[in-house]
Coordinates of C-alpha atoms and ligand atoms in Angstrom, one line a residue:
M1 CA 26.4 -38.3 58.6
V2 CA 24.0 -40.6 60.4
S3 CA 20.3 -39.4 60.8
R4 CA 19.2 -39.2 64.3
V5 CA 16.0 -41.0 65.1
I6 CA 14.4 -39.6 68.3
P7 CA 12.8 -42.3 70.3
V8 CA 9.1 -42.1 71.2
E9 CA 7.2 -43.7 74.0
N10 CA 4.9 -46.7 73.6
F11 CA 1.6 -45.7 72.0
D12 CA -1.8 -46.8 70.9
L13 CA -2.8 -44.8 67.8
V14 CA -6.5 -45.0 66.8
I15 CA -7.3 -44.1 63.2
F16 CA -11.0 -43.2 62.8
G17 CA -11.5 -43.7 58.9
G18 CA -8.7 -46.2 59.0
T19 CA -10.0 -47.8 55.8
G20 CA -10.4 -44.5 53.9
D21 CA -8.4 -43.0 51.1
L22 CA -6.3 -40.7 53.2
A23 CA -5.4 -43.5 55.8
R24 CA -4.4 -45.9 52.9
R25 CA -2.5 -43.4 50.8
K26 CA -0.7 -41.3 53.5
I27 CA -1.2 -42.2 57.1
L28 CA -0.6 -45.9 57.2
P29 CA 2.3 -45.9 54.5
G30 CA 3.8 -43.1 56.6
L31 CA 3.6 -45.1 59.8
Y32 CA 5.1 -48.0 58.0
R33 CA 8.1 -46.0 57.0
R34 CA 8.6 -44.7 60.6
F35 CA 8.2 -48.4 61.7
C36 CA 11.1 -49.2 59.3
A37 CA 13.2 -46.5 60.7
G38 CA 12.9 -48.0 64.1
Q39 CA 10.5 -45.4 65.5
M40 CA 7.5 -47.6 66.5
P41 CA 8.4 -49.0 70.0
E42 CA 7.9 -52.7 70.4
D43 CA 4.7 -52.5 72.4
S44 CA 2.9 -49.8 70.2
R45 CA -0.2 -50.5 68.3
I46 CA -2.3 -49.0 65.6
I47 CA -6.0 -49.6 65.8
G48 CA -8.2 -49.0 62.6
A49 CA -11.7 -47.8 63.4
A50 CA -14.2 -47.4 60.7
R51 CA -17.6 -48.4 59.4
G52 CA -16.7 -51.5 57.5
D53 CA -17.1 -54.9 59.1
L54 CA -13.6 -56.1 59.0
D55 CA -11.6 -58.1 61.5
D56 CA -7.9 -57.7 62.3
A57 CA -6.9 -60.0 59.6
G58 CA -8.9 -58.2 57.1
F59 CA -7.5 -54.8 58.1
R60 CA -4.0 -56.0 58.0
K61 CA -4.4 -57.3 54.4
L62 CA -6.1 -54.0 53.3
I63 CA -3.2 -52.0 54.7
G64 CA -0.6 -54.5 53.4
E65 CA -1.9 -53.9 50.0
A66 CA -2.0 -50.1 50.5
I67 CA 1.7 -50.2 51.5
E68 CA 2.5 -52.1 48.4
E69 CA 0.7 -49.6 46.3
F70 CA 1.9 -46.4 47.9
V71 CA 5.4 -47.1 49.3
P72 CA 8.0 -47.2 46.5
K73 CA 9.4 -50.7 45.9
N74 CA 12.9 -49.9 47.1
R75 CA 11.5 -48.8 50.4
R76 CA 9.6 -51.8 51.4
D77 CA 10.0 -55.5 51.8
T78 CA 7.7 -58.5 52.6
Q79 CA 9.1 -59.2 56.1
T80 CA 8.8 -55.7 57.4
I81 CA 5.3 -55.3 56.0
K82 CA 4.3 -58.4 57.7
D83 CA 5.9 -57.3 61.1
F84 CA 4.3 -53.9 60.7
T85 CA 0.9 -55.1 59.9
A86 CA 1.1 -57.4 63.0
R87 CA 0.9 -54.3 65.1
L88 CA -2.5 -53.5 63.4
H89 CA -5.9 -54.0 65.0
Y90 CA -9.4 -53.1 63.9
V91 CA -12.6 -52.3 65.5
A92 CA -15.8 -51.6 63.5
V93 CA -17.3 -48.4 64.9
D94 CA -20.2 -46.2 64.2
A95 CA -19.2 -42.7 64.9
R96 CA -22.8 -41.6 65.1
G97 CA -24.1 -44.6 67.1
E98 CA -22.9 -46.8 69.9
K99 CA -21.7 -49.7 67.8
G100 CA -18.0 -50.6 68.5
W101 CA -17.4 -48.1 71.3
P102 CA -17.4 -50.6 74.2
E103 CA -15.0 -52.8 72.3
L104 CA -12.7 -49.7 71.6
A105 CA -12.8 -48.8 75.3
K106 CA -11.6 -52.3 76.0
I107 CA -8.8 -52.4 73.6
V108 CA -7.3 -48.9 74.0
R109 CA -4.8 -48.9 76.9
Q110 CA -4.5 -46.3 79.5
D111 CA -0.9 -46.7 80.5
V112 CA 0.6 -45.6 77.2
V113 CA 0.4 -42.5 75.0
T114 CA -3.0 -42.4 73.2
A115 CA -3.7 -40.6 70.0
F116 CA -6.9 -40.4 68.0
Y117 CA -6.5 -39.5 64.3
L118 CA -9.8 -38.4 62.9
S119 CA -9.4 -39.1 59.2
V120 CA -13.1 -38.7 58.6
G121 CA -15.2 -35.8 57.5
P122 CA -15.5 -32.9 60.0
G123 CA -19.2 -33.6 60.4
L124 CA -18.0 -36.5 62.6
F125 CA -15.5 -34.6 64.8
G126 CA -18.0 -33.8 67.5
D127 CA -19.6 -37.4 67.6
I128 CA -16.2 -38.9 67.9
A129 CA -14.8 -36.4 70.4
S130 CA -17.8 -36.8 72.7
R131 CA -17.9 -40.5 72.6
L132 CA -14.1 -40.8 73.3
H133 CA -14.9 -38.8 76.4
D134 CA -18.0 -40.5 77.5
Y135 CA -16.8 -44.0 77.1
E136 CA -13.7 -42.9 79.0
I137 CA -11.3 -43.9 76.1
A138 CA -9.5 -40.7 76.0
N139 CA -7.7 -39.4 79.1
P140 CA -6.3 -35.9 79.9
S141 CA -3.0 -36.6 78.3
S142 CA -4.5 -38.2 75.0
R143 CA -4.1 -36.3 71.7
I144 CA -6.6 -35.8 69.0
V145 CA -5.7 -35.1 65.5
V146 CA -8.1 -33.5 63.0
E147 CA -7.8 -33.2 59.2
K148 CA -8.7 -30.3 56.9
P149 CA -11.1 -28.9 56.1
F150 CA -11.4 -27.2 59.4
G151 CA -14.7 -25.4 58.7
R152 CA -15.9 -23.6 55.7
D153 CA -16.2 -20.2 57.4
L154 CA -15.7 -18.5 60.8
E155 CA -19.0 -19.8 62.1
S156 CA -18.5 -23.4 61.3
A157 CA -14.8 -23.4 62.5
K158 CA -16.0 -22.0 65.8
A159 CA -18.6 -24.7 66.1
L160 CA -15.9 -27.4 65.5
N161 CA -13.7 -25.8 67.9
A162 CA -16.4 -25.9 70.5
E163 CA -17.2 -29.5 69.8
L164 CA -13.5 -30.6 70.2
A165 CA -13.3 -28.3 73.3
S166 CA -16.2 -30.0 75.0
A167 CA -14.0 -33.1 75.4
F168 CA -10.4 -32.0 74.9
E169 CA -8.1 -29.2 76.1
E170 CA -6.5 -27.0 73.4
S171 CA -3.1 -28.6 74.4
Q172 CA -4.6 -31.9 73.3
I173 CA -5.8 -30.8 69.8
Y174 CA -3.6 -31.2 66.7
R175 CA -5.1 -29.6 63.5
I176 CA -3.1 -30.9 60.6
D177 CA -1.9 -28.7 57.9
H178 CA 0.5 -31.0 56.1
Y179 CA 2.4 -28.1 54.4
L180 CA 3.8 -27.4 57.9
G181 CA 5.3 -30.9 57.9
K182 CA 7.4 -30.2 54.9
E183 CA 11.2 -30.2 55.4
T184 CA 11.5 -26.9 53.5
V185 CA 8.9 -25.1 55.6
Q186 CA 10.9 -25.8 58.7
N187 CA 14.1 -24.8 56.9
L188 CA 12.4 -21.5 56.3
M189 CA 12.5 -21.1 60.1
A190 CA 16.0 -22.3 60.3
V191 CA 17.2 -20.0 57.5
R192 CA 15.5 -17.0 59.0
F193 CA 16.4 -17.5 62.7
A194 CA 19.7 -19.6 62.8
N195 CA 21.6 -17.2 60.4
V196 CA 22.5 -13.7 61.1
L197 CA 22.5 -12.9 57.3
F198 CA 18.9 -12.8 56.4
E199 CA 16.9 -11.4 59.5
P200 CA 18.2 -7.8 59.4
L201 CA 17.1 -7.5 55.7
W202 CA 13.8 -9.3 56.3
N203 CA 11.6 -6.3 56.1
A204 CA 9.9 -3.6 53.9
Q205 CA 13.2 -1.7 53.8
Y206 CA 15.0 -4.4 51.9
I207 CA 12.4 -6.7 50.5
D208 CA 10.4 -5.4 47.4
H209 CA 7.8 -8.1 47.5
V210 CA 7.2 -11.8 48.1
Q211 CA 5.5 -14.3 45.9
I212 CA 3.9 -17.6 47.1
T213 CA 2.7 -20.0 44.5
V214 CA 1.2 -23.4 45.0
A215 CA 0.5 -24.8 41.4
E216 CA -1.0 -28.0 40.7
T217 CA -1.5 -29.9 37.4
V218 CA -4.5 -32.2 38.6
S219 CA -8.0 -31.3 38.0
V220 CA -10.8 -31.8 40.4
D221 CA -12.0 -34.9 38.5
G222 CA -13.8 -37.2 40.9
R223 CA -13.9 -34.5 43.7
G224 CA -16.2 -32.0 41.9
A225 CA -19.0 -32.1 44.2
Y226 CA -16.7 -31.5 47.3
Y227 CA -14.6 -28.9 45.6
D228 CA -17.6 -27.0 44.3
K229 CA -18.6 -26.2 47.9
S230 CA -14.9 -25.1 48.6
G231 CA -12.9 -23.6 45.8
A232 CA -9.2 -22.6 45.8
M233 CA -9.8 -19.8 48.5
R234 CA -11.2 -22.2 51.1
D235 CA -9.3 -25.3 49.9
M236 CA -5.9 -23.8 49.7
V237 CA -5.4 -20.0 50.6
Q238 CA -7.2 -20.1 54.0
N239 CA -4.9 -22.8 55.4
H240 CA -1.7 -23.8 53.2
L241 CA -0.9 -20.4 51.6
M242 CA -1.9 -18.7 54.8
Q243 CA 0.5 -20.8 56.8
L244 CA 3.3 -20.2 54.3
L245 CA 2.7 -16.5 54.5
C246 CA 2.8 -16.5 58.3
L247 CA 6.1 -18.3 58.5
T248 CA 7.6 -16.0 56.0
A249 CA 6.2 -12.8 57.7
M250 CA 6.2 -13.6 61.4
E251 CA 8.5 -11.9 64.0
P252 CA 11.1 -14.1 65.5
P253 CA 9.4 -16.0 68.3
S254 CA 11.4 -16.0 71.7
K255 CA 11.6 -19.9 71.6
F256 CA 11.0 -22.5 69.2
D257 CA 8.0 -23.6 71.2
P258 CA 4.5 -24.3 70.2
D259 CA 2.8 -21.3 71.6
A260 CA 5.6 -18.9 71.0
V261 CA 5.6 -19.7 67.3
R262 CA 1.8 -19.8 67.0
D263 CA 1.4 -16.5 68.9
E264 CA 3.7 -14.9 66.2
K265 CA 1.7 -16.5 63.3
L266 CA -1.6 -15.3 64.8
K267 CA -0.2 -11.7 65.0
V268 CA 0.5 -11.8 61.3
I269 CA -3.1 -12.9 60.3
R270 CA -4.5 -10.1 62.5
A271 CA -2.4 -7.7 60.7
L272 CA -3.5 -8.6 57.2
D273 CA -5.5 -5.7 55.4
D274 CA -8.9 -6.4 53.8
I275 CA -8.5 -7.0 50.0
A276 CA -10.0 -4.7 47.4
P277 CA -11.7 -6.6 44.6
E278 CA -9.2 -5.3 42.0
N279 CA -6.5 -7.2 44.0
I280 CA -8.0 -10.6 43.5
V281 CA -8.1 -12.6 40.3
R282 CA -10.3 -15.8 40.2
G283 CA -10.2 -18.3 37.4
Q284 CA -11.8 -21.6 36.3
Y285 CA -10.0 -24.0 33.9
S286 CA -11.6 -24.5 30.5
A287 CA -11.5 -27.9 28.6
G288 CA -8.2 -29.0 27.5
D289 CA -7.0 -30.2 23.9
D290 CA -6.0 -33.5 25.7
G291 CA -9.7 -34.2 26.1
V292 CA -9.8 -33.4 29.8
A293 CA -13.1 -31.9 30.8
S294 CA -13.5 -28.3 32.0
Y295 CA -14.1 -27.3 35.6
V296 CA -17.8 -26.9 34.8
E297 CA -18.1 -30.4 33.6
H298 CA -16.2 -31.8 36.6
S299 CA -18.3 -29.8 39.0
E300 CA -21.7 -31.0 37.3
K301 CA -23.1 -27.7 38.0
P302 CA -23.5 -25.8 34.6
D303 CA -23.6 -22.3 36.3
T304 CA -20.9 -22.9 38.9
R305 CA -18.9 -19.8 39.9
T306 CA -16.4 -21.7 42.1
E307 CA -12.6 -20.8 41.4
S308 CA -10.1 -23.4 40.6
F309 CA -7.6 -20.7 40.5
I310 CA -6.9 -17.6 42.6
A311 CA -4.2 -14.9 42.7
M312 CA -4.3 -12.0 45.2
K313 CA -2.1 -9.2 46.4
V314 CA -2.0 -9.1 50.1
D315 CA -0.8 -6.2 52.3
I316 CA 0.4 -6.7 55.9
S317 CA -0.2 -3.6 58.1
N318 CA 2.7 -3.7 60.6
W319 CA 6.1 -2.0 61.0
R320 CA 8.0 -4.8 59.3
W321 CA 5.9 -5.1 56.1
K322 CA 4.0 -2.0 55.4
G323 CA 4.5 -1.3 51.7
T324 CA 5.8 -4.8 50.8
P325 CA 3.0 -6.7 49.1
F326 CA 2.7 -10.5 49.3
Y327 CA 1.3 -11.9 46.0
L328 CA -0.3 -15.3 46.5
R329 CA -1.6 -17.7 43.8
T330 CA -2.8 -21.3 43.5
G331 CA -4.7 -23.3 41.1
K332 CA -5.4 -26.6 39.4
R333 CA -4.7 -27.7 35.9
L334 CA -1.8 -25.4 35.6
K335 CA 1.5 -25.7 33.6
A336 CA 3.4 -27.7 36.3
R337 CA 3.3 -28.9 39.9
M338 CA 5.3 -26.5 41.7
S339 CA 5.2 -24.8 45.2
E340 CA 7.6 -22.0 46.1
I341 CA 8.1 -18.9 48.2
V342 CA 10.1 -16.2 46.4
I343 CA 11.7 -13.3 48.3
H344 CA 12.5 -10.5 45.9
F345 CA 15.0 -8.0 47.5
K346 CA 15.2 -4.5 46.3
E347 CA 17.8 -3.2 44.1
T348 CA 20.9 -1.5 45.5
P349 CA 20.0 2.1 46.3
H350 CA 22.5 3.5 43.8
S351 CA 24.6 1.7 41.2
I352 CA 28.2 2.6 40.8
F353 CA 28.3 0.6 37.5
D354 CA 27.6 1.8 34.1
E355 CA 24.0 1.7 32.8
D356 CA 25.1 -1.2 30.6
A357 CA 25.6 -3.2 33.8
G358 CA 21.8 -3.3 34.1
S359 CA 19.6 -3.5 37.2
H360 CA 19.9 -6.4 39.5
A361 CA 18.3 -7.6 42.7
N362 CA 18.8 -10.7 44.9
I363 CA 16.2 -13.3 45.0
L364 CA 15.8 -16.1 47.5
T365 CA 13.7 -18.9 46.4
I366 CA 12.3 -21.5 48.9
R367 CA 11.2 -24.6 46.9
L368 CA 8.8 -26.8 48.5
Q369 CA 8.2 -28.9 45.5
P370 CA 9.8 -30.3 43.3
D371 CA 13.4 -30.6 44.5
E372 CA 13.0 -29.3 48.0
G373 CA 15.6 -26.6 48.6
M374 CA 16.5 -23.0 48.4
D375 CA 18.4 -20.9 45.9
M376 CA 19.7 -17.4 46.3
R377 CA 20.5 -15.3 43.3
V378 CA 23.4 -13.0 43.7
T379 CA 25.0 -10.6 41.3
I380 CA 28.6 -11.0 40.2
K381 CA 30.9 -9.9 37.5
E382 CA 30.7 -11.8 34.4
P383 CA 34.0 -13.4 33.9
G384 CA 36.4 -12.4 31.2
P385 CA 37.4 -9.2 29.5
G386 CA 34.9 -6.6 28.3
G387 CA 34.5 -4.4 31.4
M388 CA 32.2 -4.6 34.3
R389 CA 29.3 -6.8 33.1
L390 CA 27.0 -8.0 35.8
V391 CA 25.2 -11.4 35.9
D392 CA 22.9 -13.0 38.3
V393 CA 24.0 -16.6 39.4
P394 CA 22.3 -18.9 41.8
L395 CA 23.8 -20.1 45.1
D396 CA 22.1 -23.4 44.9
M397 CA 21.1 -25.2 48.1
T398 CA 19.1 -28.2 46.7
F399 CA 19.1 -30.4 49.9
A400 CA 19.5 -33.6 48.0
E401 CA 22.9 -32.3 46.6
A402 CA 24.1 -30.4 49.6
L403 CA 23.3 -33.1 52.2
G404 CA 23.5 -36.2 50.0
P405 CA 22.3 -39.7 51.2
Q406 CA 21.0 -38.0 54.4
T407 CA 18.1 -36.5 52.6
E408 CA 17.1 -39.8 51.0
D409 CA 15.2 -41.0 54.0
V410 CA 13.7 -37.7 55.1
P411 CA 10.2 -38.4 56.5
D412 CA 7.5 -37.0 54.4
A413 CA 5.1 -34.4 55.9
Y414 CA 2.6 -37.0 57.3
E415 CA 5.3 -39.1 58.8
R416 CA 6.9 -36.2 60.6
L417 CA 3.5 -34.8 61.8
I418 CA 2.2 -38.1 63.1
M419 CA 5.5 -38.5 65.2
D420 CA 5.2 -35.1 66.6
V421 CA 1.7 -36.1 67.8
I422 CA 3.1 -39.0 69.6
R423 CA 5.7 -36.9 71.0
G424 CA 3.3 -34.3 72.2
N425 CA 4.7 -31.4 70.0
Q426 CA 2.2 -28.9 68.6
T427 CA 4.6 -26.5 67.0
L428 CA 3.7 -27.6 63.5
F429 CA 0.0 -27.7 64.1
M430 CA -2.6 -24.9 63.9
R431 CA -4.2 -23.6 67.1
G432 CA -7.9 -22.9 67.3
D433 CA -7.5 -19.1 67.4
E434 CA -5.2 -19.1 64.4
V435 CA -7.7 -21.0 62.4
E436 CA -10.5 -18.7 63.5
A437 CA -8.5 -15.6 62.7
A438 CA -7.8 -16.9 59.1
W439 CA -11.5 -17.5 58.5
K440 CA -12.3 -14.2 59.8
W441 CA -10.0 -12.6 57.2
T442 CA -11.3 -15.0 54.4
D443 CA -15.0 -14.7 55.1
P444 CA -15.6 -11.1 53.8
I445 CA -13.5 -11.7 50.9
I446 CA -15.7 -14.6 49.7
E447 CA -18.8 -12.8 50.7
G448 CA -17.7 -9.8 48.6
W449 CA -17.4 -11.7 45.3
T450 CA -20.6 -13.8 46.2
T451 CA -22.8 -10.6 46.7
R452 CA -21.4 -9.0 43.7
G453 CA -22.0 -12.3 41.7
D454 CA -18.4 -12.2 40.2
R455 CA -17.6 -14.9 37.7
P456 CA -14.3 -16.7 37.6
M457 CA -12.3 -15.9 34.4
P458 CA -11.6 -19.0 32.2
Y459 CA -8.2 -20.1 31.7
E460 CA -6.4 -22.5 29.3
P461 CA -5.3 -25.9 31.1
G462 CA -1.6 -26.2 31.1
S463 CA -1.3 -22.3 31.4
S464 CA -0.2 -20.1 34.3
G465 CA -3.8 -19.1 35.0
P466 CA -5.9 -16.2 33.6
E467 CA -4.2 -13.4 31.9
D468 CA -5.4 -11.0 34.6
A469 CA -3.3 -12.8 37.2
L470 CA -0.2 -11.7 35.2
M471 CA -1.6 -8.2 35.2
L472 CA -2.0 -8.2 38.9
L473 CA 1.9 -7.9 39.0
H474 CA 2.5 -6.1 35.7
R475 CA 0.6 -3.1 36.8
D476 CA 2.9 -2.8 39.8
G477 CA 5.9 -3.1 37.4
R478 CA 6.6 -6.7 38.7
R479 CA 6.6 -10.2 37.2
W480 CA 5.5 -13.6 38.5
R481 CA 8.2 -16.2 38.5
E482 CA 7.4 -18.7 35.8
I483 CA 5.6 -21.8 36.7
R484 CA 7.9 -24.5 35.5
K485 CA 8.7 -28.1 36.0
Ligands
NAD501 P1 -12.9 -41.7 52.7 O1 -14.4 -41.3 52.2 O2 -12.0 -42.3 51.7 O3 -12.9 -42.4 54.0 C1 -13.8 -42.2 55.0 C2 -13.5 -43.1 56.3 O4 -14.3 -42.7 57.3 C3 -13.8 -44.5 55.8 O5 -12.8 -45.3 56.6 C4 -15.2 -44.8 56.6 O6 -15.4 -46.1 57.0 C5 -15.1 -43.9 57.8 N1 -16.5 -43.5 58.1 C6 -17.4 -42.7 57.6 N2 -18.5 -42.5 58.2 C7 -18.2 -43.1 59.4 C8 -19.1 -43.4 60.5 N3 -20.3 -42.9 60.7 N4 -18.5 -44.0 61.6 C9 -17.3 -44.6 61.4 N5 -16.4 -44.5 60.4 C10 -17.0 -43.7 59.4 O7 -12.4 -40.1 53.0 P2 -10.8 -39.7 53.0 O8 -10.4 -39.2 51.5 O9 -9.9 -40.7 53.6 O10 -10.9 -38.4 53.9 C11 -11.0 -38.4 55.4 C12 -10.9 -37.0 55.8 O11 -9.6 -36.5 55.4 C13 -11.8 -36.0 55.1 O12 -12.3 -35.0 56.2 C14 -11.1 -35.4 54.0 O13 -11.7 -34.1 53.7 C15 -9.8 -35.3 54.8 N6 -8.6 -35.2 53.7 C16 -8.4 -36.1 52.8 C17 -7.4 -36.0 51.9 C18 -7.1 -37.1 50.9 O14 -6.1 -37.0 50.1 N7 -7.9 -38.1 50.8 C19 -6.5 -34.8 52.0 C20 -6.7 -34.0 53.0 C21 -7.8 -34.2 54.0

């Protein structure tokens, strides 16, 4: 099968923070890959805007080097890097002052699609949005893209929304959550809403519980100061895990269109119950045998109570889910890098087989990483003589195996999302009210442990988190799926 590349219109994409870590590691290598796939029309340009005093040549060199560092060798070559970087321009801009803005106003065209990617700290969103407006660089069809973190609580998120709203309509604002750009996450919607098999069973009557795990092996080394103000709840749960929960739990939207999908996600967030303290386990990694420092050492605050791990039991109060808990967990310095959503179906209401046949339940696993794909465990008879012995076997749908070479050039999350911005498709971006609702649910939980003065529990690096996180399921007669490579 030949993959279909949907053409986009000519564009000028301005990347504020174009010399920063995110731009060099993700955004520009991603754009290079789309350029190689023929998705950057002849007359389109990328304009870096940042503090450093570079010129076009300096910026092209910087990004050429970034591509060599971050794009695998077999996916790049000298000529396409040269052709791609020829599309790059640079304007030194001070987001907080007036430097560079008149030049930017001159360079950005008004007769093509214009998009402004704010790959800078949220403290600059308001300054940049208002100057884009005041210098008449943005127009009513321009798009503005903002990175996480989108606030640190409801109040700050509202303030950011208000700053953006002073210069842009909601239909122009693209709040990135790169988890939504992952192939499997979209496949979750395809599996649910393009097959008749799953949806009738997708409720509390047939699903025992859901587990969502985002496990990382990295520490917060080098980002301690930032992370200490955030923690796993703000950094991961409020956005990424919440989005995965919403897509798993939402009602079928009437259409696959941005507002229809986002309306349904919003309803899920609004139906989340408050969480009792006994349903939350927070952890902090200790020092490792391999000489890696503990969280406390990375944070540089000897009495820090920030969590590098969190596990929680979440209940959704609506007809579909009442009685089916969603267990969420995420953490740093864990056993393996693994993200997955696991749907545990209930056992059959009655077994016609002997007790020896054991109890069995279907499990659907949606793997985000590694090996994007899904597998469904079904129960069959173990082959051979010896009576009716039952065994669970996987129906494996690893995309790379099922679809072959077609999956080799699948755009990564950033590539896909940037192209969606250029196309003007907001489906995979968070709406302002969605982000606010997520903070509204998160704030009292954080406030609760802050006022109680709870300390996170220490956990061994390379483990599955604190012992109590295992207990969160054991006490309900359930088990976490193992965190494994
Ligand atoms: P960075 O510090 O590496 O880069 C910041 C960029 O902003 C630089 O290009 C700098 O020149 C520019 N800048 C800073 N102040 C400016 C000003 N006053 N005027 C004009 N330009 C200015 O940061 P980063 O890691 O690239 O992160 C950028 C944003 O993306 C942050 O909000 C971060 O939280 C978010 N983010 C980063 C990552 C990541 O992996 N790096 C992941 C997710 C989100």
